[in-house]
Short mmCIF file of C-alpha atoms in Angstrom, two decimals:
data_model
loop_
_atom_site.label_atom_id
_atom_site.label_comp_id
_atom_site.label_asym_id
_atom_site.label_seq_id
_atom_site.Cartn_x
_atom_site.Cartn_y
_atom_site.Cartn_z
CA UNK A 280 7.47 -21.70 -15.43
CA UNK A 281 5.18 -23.01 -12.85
CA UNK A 282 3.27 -21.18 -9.83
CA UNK A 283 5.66 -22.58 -7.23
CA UNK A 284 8.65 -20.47 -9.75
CA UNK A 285 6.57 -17.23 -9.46
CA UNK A 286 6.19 -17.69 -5.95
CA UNK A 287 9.98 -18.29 -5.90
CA UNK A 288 11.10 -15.19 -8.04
CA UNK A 289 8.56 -13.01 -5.93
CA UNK A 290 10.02 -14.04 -2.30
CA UNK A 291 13.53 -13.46 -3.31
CA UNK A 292 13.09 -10.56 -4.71
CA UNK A 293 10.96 -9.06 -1.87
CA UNK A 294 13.88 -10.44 0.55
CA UNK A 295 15.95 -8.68 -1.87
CA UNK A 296 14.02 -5.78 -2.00
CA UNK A 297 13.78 -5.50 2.05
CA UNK A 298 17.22 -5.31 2.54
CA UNK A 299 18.12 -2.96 0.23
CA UNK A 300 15.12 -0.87 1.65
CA UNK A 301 16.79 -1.14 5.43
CA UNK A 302 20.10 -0.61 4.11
CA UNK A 303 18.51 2.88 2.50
CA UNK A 304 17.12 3.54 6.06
CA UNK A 305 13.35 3.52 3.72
CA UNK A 306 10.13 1.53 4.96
CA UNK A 307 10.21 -2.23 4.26
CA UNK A 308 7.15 -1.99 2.22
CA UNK A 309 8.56 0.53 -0.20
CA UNK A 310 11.48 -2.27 -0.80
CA UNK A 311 9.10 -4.81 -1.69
CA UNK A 312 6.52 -2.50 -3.62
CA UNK A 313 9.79 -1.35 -5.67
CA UNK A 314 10.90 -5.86 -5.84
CA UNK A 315 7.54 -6.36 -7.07
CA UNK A 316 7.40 -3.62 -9.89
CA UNK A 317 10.82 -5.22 -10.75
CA UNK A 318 9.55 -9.05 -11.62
CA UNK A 319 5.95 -7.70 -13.00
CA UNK A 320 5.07 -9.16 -16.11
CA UNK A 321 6.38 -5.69 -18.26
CA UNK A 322 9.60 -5.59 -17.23
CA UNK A 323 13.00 -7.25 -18.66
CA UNK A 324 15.08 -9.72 -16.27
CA UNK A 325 13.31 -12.74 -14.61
CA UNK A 326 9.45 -12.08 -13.94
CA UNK A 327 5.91 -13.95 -12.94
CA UNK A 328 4.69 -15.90 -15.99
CA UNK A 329 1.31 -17.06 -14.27
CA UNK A 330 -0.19 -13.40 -13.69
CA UNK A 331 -3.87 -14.41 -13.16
CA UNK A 332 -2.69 -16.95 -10.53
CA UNK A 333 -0.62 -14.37 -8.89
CA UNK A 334 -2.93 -11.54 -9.29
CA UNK A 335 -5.66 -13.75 -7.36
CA UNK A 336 -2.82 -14.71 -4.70
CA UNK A 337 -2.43 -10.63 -4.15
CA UNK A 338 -6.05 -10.23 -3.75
CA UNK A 339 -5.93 -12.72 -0.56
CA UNK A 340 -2.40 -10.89 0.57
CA UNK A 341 -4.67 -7.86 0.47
CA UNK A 342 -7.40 -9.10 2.39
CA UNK A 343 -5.71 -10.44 5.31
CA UNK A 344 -3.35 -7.15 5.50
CA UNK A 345 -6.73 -5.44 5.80
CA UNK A 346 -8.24 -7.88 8.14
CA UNK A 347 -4.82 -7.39 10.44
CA UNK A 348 -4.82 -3.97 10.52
CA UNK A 349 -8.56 -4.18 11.45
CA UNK A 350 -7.62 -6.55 14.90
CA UNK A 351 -5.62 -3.72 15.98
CA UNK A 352 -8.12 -1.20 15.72
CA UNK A 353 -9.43 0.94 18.58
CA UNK A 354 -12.48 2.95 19.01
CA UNK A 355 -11.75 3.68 22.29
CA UNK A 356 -8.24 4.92 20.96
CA UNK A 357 -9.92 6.63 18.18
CA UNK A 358 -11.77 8.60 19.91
CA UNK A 359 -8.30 10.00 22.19
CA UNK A 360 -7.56 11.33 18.13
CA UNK A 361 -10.87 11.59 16.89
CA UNK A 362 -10.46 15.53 16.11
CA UNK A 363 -7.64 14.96 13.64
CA UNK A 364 -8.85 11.59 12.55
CA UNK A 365 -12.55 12.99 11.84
CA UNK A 366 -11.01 15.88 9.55
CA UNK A 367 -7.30 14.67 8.65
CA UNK A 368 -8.49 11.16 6.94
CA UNK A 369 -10.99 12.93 4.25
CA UNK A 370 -8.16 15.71 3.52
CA UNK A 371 -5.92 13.16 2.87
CA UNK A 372 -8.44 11.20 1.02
CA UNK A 373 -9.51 13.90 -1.19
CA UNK A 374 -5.92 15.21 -1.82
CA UNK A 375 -4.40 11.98 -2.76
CA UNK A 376 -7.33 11.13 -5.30
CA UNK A 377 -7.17 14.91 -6.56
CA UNK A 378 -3.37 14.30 -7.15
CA UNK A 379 -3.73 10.78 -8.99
CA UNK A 380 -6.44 12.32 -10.90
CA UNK A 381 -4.23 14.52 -11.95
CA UNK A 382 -1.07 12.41 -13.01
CA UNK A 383 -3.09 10.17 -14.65
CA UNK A 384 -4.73 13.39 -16.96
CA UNK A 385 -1.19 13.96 -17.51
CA UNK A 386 -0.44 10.79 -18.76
CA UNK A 387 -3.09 11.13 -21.21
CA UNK A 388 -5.89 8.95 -19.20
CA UNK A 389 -9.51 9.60 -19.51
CA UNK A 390 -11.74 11.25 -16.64
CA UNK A 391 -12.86 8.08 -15.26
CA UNK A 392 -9.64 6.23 -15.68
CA UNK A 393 -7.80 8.72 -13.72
CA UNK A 394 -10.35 9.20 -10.90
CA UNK A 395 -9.90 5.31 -10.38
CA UNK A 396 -6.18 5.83 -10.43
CA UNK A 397 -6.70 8.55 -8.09
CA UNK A 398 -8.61 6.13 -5.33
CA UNK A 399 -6.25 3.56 -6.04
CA UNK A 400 -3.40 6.04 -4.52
CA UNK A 401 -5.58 6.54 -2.04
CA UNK A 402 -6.20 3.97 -0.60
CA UNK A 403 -2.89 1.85 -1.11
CA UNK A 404 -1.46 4.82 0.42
CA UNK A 405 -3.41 4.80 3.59
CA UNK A 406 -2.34 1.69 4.06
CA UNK A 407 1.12 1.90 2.96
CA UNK A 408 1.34 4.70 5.50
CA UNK A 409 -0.34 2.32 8.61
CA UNK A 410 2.35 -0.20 7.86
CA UNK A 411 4.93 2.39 7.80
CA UNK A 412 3.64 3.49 11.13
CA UNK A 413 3.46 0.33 12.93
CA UNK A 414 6.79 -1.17 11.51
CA UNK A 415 8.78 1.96 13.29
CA UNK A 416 6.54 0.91 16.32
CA UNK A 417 4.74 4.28 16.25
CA UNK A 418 1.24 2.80 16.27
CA UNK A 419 -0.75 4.26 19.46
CA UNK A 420 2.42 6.58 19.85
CA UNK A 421 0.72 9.90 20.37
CA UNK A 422 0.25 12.52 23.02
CA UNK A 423 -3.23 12.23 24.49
CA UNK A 424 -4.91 15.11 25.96
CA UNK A 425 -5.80 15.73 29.83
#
């Protein structure tokens, strides 16, 4: 198979994956995380052949999800949260790459493997979590104090 199948197999099965996630009442972006584990390379039923090819197309999807969710950022509506943002964000940071670390000692990883594992989580979840968030229209949503 050719790029234009991969492209195919990984639309349809993020439409796929979408649905099923709004039928579940669950964030659209779990359903397509979950459609693309489905057609990766290492599992059975119809997946990518041309990994590199789609591994550099994710890379770009990446970028411009970062690059979006930079447009809509605020500082003058940062600083309205700036309290919880300044000491929320490195909690969350820190927790989330203390618990990857963790999971991936548990699945037999080495330090440094599982510390990268642990950042990974991090920051994938950050943004999972801003996607979430602006997807139920709760972006900006928040009680601002007099």
């Amino acid at each position: 198979m050719g790029i234009a199948a991969d492209i195919t197999i990984i639309i349809v099965a993020g439409f796929i994956g979408g649905l099923i996630a709004k039928q579940l009442n669950q964030p659209l972006i779990l359903g397509y995380i979950l459609a693309g584990v489905l057609v990766g390379p290492f599992t059975v039923g119809p997946t990518v052949s041309g990994v590199h090819e789609i591994e550099l197309l994710a890379e770009i999807g990446v970028a411009l999800l970062l690059f979006a969710l930079g447009i809509e950022f605020s500082f003058s509506e940062l600083k309205k949260v700036k309290g919880v943002a300044l000491i929320g964000t490195p909690i969350q940071i820190l927790l989330t790459i203390a618990l990857g670390y963790g999971f991936g000692l548990l699945l037999g990883w080495d330090w440094l493997a599982s510390l990268w594992f642990g950042a990974l989580i991090s920051l994938s979840s950050t943004m999972v979590i801003l996607k979430t968030l602006e997807n139920q229209g709760n972006m900006g949503n928040y009680p601002v104090a007099s």
